[in-house]
Short mmCIF file of N, CA and C in Angstrom, two decimals:
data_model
loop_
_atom_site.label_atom_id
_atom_site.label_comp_id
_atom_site.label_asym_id
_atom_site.label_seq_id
_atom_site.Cartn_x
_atom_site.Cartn_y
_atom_site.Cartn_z
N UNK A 1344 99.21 109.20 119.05
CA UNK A 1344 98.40 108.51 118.06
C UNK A 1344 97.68 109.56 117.21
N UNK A 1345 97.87 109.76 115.81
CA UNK A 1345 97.11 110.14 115.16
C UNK A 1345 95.32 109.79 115.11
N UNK A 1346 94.81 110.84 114.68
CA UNK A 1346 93.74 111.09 114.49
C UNK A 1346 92.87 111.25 113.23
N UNK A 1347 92.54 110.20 112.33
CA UNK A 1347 91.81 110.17 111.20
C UNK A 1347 90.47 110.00 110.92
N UNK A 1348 90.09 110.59 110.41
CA UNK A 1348 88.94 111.13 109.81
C UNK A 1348 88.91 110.60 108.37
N UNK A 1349 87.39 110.22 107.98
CA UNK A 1349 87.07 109.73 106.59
C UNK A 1349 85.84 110.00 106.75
N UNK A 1350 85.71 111.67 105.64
CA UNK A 1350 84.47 112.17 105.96
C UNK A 1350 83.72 111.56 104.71
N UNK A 1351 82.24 110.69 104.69
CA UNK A 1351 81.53 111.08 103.46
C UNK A 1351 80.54 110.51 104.14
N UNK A 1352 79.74 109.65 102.91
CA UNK A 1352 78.30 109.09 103.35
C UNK A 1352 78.24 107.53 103.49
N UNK A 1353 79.51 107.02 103.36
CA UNK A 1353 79.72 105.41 103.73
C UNK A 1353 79.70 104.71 102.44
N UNK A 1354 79.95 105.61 101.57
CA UNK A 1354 80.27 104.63 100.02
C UNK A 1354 81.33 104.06 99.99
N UNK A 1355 81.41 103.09 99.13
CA UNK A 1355 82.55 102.03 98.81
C UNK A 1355 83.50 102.91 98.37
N UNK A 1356 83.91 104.20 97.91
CA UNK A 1356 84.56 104.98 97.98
C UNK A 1356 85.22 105.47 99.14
N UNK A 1357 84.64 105.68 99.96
CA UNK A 1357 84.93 106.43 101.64
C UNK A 1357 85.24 104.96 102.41
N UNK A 1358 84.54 103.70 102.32
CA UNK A 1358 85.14 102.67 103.05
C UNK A 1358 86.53 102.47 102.38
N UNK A 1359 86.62 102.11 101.50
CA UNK A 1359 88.16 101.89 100.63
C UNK A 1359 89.03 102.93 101.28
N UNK A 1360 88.79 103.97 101.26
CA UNK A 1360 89.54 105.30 101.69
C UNK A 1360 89.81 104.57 103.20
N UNK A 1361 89.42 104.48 104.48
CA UNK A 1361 89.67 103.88 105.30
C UNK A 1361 90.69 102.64 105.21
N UNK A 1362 89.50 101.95 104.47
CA UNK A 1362 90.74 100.56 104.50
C UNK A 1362 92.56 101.07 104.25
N UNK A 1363 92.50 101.84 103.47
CA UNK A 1363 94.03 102.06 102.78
C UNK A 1363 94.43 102.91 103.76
N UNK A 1364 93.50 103.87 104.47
CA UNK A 1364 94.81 104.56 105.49
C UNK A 1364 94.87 103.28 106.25
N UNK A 1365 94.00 102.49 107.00
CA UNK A 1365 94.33 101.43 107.96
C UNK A 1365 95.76 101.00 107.55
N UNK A 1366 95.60 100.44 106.36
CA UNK A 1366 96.56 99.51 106.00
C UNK A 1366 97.96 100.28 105.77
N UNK A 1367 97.87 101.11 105.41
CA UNK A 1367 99.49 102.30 105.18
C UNK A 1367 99.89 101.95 106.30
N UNK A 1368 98.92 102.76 107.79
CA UNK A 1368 99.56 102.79 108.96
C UNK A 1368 99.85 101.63 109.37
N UNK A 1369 99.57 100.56 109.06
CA UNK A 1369 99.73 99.38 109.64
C UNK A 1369 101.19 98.53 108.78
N UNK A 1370 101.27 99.46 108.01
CA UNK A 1370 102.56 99.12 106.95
C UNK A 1370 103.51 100.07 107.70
N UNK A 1371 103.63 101.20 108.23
CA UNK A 1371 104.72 102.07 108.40
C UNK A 1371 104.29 101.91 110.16
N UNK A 1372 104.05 101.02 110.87
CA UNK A 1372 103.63 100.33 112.40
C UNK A 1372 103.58 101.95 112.90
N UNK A 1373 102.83 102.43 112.30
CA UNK A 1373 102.05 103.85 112.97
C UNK A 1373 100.69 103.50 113.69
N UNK A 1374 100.55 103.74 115.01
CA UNK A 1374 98.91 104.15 115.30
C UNK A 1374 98.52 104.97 115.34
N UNK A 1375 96.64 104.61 114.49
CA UNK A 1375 96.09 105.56 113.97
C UNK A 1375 94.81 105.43 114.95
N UNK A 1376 93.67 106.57 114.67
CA UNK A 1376 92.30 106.00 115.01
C UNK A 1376 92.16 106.39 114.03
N UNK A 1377 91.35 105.44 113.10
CA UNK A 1377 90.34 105.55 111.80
C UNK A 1377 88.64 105.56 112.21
N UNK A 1378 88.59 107.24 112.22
CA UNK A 1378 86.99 107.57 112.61
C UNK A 1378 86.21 107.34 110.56
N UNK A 1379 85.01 106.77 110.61
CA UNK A 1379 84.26 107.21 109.83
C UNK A 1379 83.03 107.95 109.91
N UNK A 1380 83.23 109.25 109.53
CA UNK A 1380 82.26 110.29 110.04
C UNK A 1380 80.74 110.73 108.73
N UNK A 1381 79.79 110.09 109.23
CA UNK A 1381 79.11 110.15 107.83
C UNK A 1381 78.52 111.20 107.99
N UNK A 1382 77.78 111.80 109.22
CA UNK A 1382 76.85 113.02 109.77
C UNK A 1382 76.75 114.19 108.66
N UNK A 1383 76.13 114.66 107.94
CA UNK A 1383 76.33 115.78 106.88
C UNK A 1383 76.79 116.89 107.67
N UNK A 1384 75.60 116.72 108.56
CA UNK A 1384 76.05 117.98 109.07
C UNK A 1384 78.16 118.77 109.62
N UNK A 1385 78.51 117.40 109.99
CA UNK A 1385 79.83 117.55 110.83
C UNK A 1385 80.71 117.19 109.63
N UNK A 1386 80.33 116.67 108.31
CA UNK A 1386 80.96 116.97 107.10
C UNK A 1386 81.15 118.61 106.78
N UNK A 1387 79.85 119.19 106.49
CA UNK A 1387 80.19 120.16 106.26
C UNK A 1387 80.64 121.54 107.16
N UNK A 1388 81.03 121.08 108.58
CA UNK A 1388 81.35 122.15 109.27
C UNK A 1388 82.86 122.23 108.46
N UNK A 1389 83.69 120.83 108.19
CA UNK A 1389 84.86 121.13 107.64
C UNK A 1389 85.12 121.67 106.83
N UNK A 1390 83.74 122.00 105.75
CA UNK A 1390 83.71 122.70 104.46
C UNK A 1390 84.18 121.77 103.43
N UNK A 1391 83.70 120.85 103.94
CA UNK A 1391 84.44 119.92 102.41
C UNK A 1391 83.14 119.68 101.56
N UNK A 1392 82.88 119.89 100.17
CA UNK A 1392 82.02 119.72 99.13
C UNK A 1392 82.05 118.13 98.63
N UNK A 1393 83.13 117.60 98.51
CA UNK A 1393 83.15 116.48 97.71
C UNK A 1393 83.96 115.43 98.72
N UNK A 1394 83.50 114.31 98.71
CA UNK A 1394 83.68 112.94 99.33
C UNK A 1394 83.92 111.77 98.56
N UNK A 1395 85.23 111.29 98.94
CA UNK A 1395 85.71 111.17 100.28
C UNK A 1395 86.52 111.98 100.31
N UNK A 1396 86.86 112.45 102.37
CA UNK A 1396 87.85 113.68 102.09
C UNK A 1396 88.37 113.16 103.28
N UNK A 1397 89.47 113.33 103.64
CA UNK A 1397 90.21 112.68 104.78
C UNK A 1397 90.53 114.33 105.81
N UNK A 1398 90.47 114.04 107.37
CA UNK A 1398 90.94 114.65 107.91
C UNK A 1398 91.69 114.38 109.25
N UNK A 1399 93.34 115.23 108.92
CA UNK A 1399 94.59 114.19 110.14
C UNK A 1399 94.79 115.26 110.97
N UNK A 1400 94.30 115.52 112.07
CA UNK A 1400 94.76 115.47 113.68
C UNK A 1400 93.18 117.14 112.61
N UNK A 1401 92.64 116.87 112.74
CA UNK A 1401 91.42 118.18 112.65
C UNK A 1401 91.75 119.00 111.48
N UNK A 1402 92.80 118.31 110.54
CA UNK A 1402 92.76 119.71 109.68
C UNK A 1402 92.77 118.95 108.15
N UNK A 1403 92.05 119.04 107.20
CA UNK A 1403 91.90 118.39 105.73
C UNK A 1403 92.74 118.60 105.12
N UNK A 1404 93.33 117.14 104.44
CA UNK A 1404 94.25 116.84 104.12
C UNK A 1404 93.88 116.24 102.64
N UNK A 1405 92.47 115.90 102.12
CA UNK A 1405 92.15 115.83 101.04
C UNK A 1405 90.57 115.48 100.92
N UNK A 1406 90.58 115.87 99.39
CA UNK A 1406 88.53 115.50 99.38
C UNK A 1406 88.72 115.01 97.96
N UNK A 1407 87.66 114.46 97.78
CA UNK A 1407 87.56 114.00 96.46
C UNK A 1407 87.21 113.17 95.89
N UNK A 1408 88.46 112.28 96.44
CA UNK A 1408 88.68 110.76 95.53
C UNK A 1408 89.41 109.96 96.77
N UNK A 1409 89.56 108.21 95.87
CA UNK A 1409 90.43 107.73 97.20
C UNK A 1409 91.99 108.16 97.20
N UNK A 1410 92.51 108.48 98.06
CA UNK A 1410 93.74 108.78 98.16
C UNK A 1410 95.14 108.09 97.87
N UNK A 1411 96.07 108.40 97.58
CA UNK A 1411 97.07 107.69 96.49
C UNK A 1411 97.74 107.09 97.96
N UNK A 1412 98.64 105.83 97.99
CA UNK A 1412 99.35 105.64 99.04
C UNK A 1412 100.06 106.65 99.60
N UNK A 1413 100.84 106.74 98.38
CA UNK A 1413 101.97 107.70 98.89
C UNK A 1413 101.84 109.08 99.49
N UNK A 1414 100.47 109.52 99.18
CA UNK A 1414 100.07 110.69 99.82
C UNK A 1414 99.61 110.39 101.50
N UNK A 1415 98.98 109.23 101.82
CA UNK A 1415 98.65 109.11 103.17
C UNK A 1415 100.27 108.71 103.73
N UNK A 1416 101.29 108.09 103.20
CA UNK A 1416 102.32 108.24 103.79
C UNK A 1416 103.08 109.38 104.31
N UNK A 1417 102.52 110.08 103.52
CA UNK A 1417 103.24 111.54 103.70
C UNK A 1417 102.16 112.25 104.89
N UNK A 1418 101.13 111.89 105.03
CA UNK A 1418 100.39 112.59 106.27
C UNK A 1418 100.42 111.97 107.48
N UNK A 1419 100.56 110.73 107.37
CA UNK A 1419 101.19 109.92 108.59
C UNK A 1419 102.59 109.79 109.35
N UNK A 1420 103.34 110.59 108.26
CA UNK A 1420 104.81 110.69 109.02
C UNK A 1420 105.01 112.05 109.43
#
């Protein structure tokens, strides 16, 4: 089972970001755990500046913005 991460501060940005990995994995019958990690502090041990930023099995895979489908497909397979 993968391991996801949705680092920010719990904006409708960073929830959306969740919802859509949920739903990818639940489209390609992958299990995931969808953590939402708001803590600043354990944001920025990852070094990520900008939120939302996703991170799969401990290692960042994006920050920013919400993420395109096709890109969480590609981190889930």
């Amino acid at each position: 089972m993968k391991q996801v991460k949705v680092l920010g501060s719990g904006c409708s940005k960073c929830v959306k970001t969740a919802e859509i990995i949920t739903k990818v994995a639940s489209d390609l019958g992958i299990e995931v755990n969808v953590i939402k990690e708001t803590d600043a502090e354990a944001i920025m041990n990852y070094g990520v500046m900008s939120t939302p930023a996703v991170v799969v099995d401990e290692q960042v895979v994006h920050s920013g913005s919400i993420p395109a489908q096709d890109a969480i497909r590609g981190w889930l397979s």
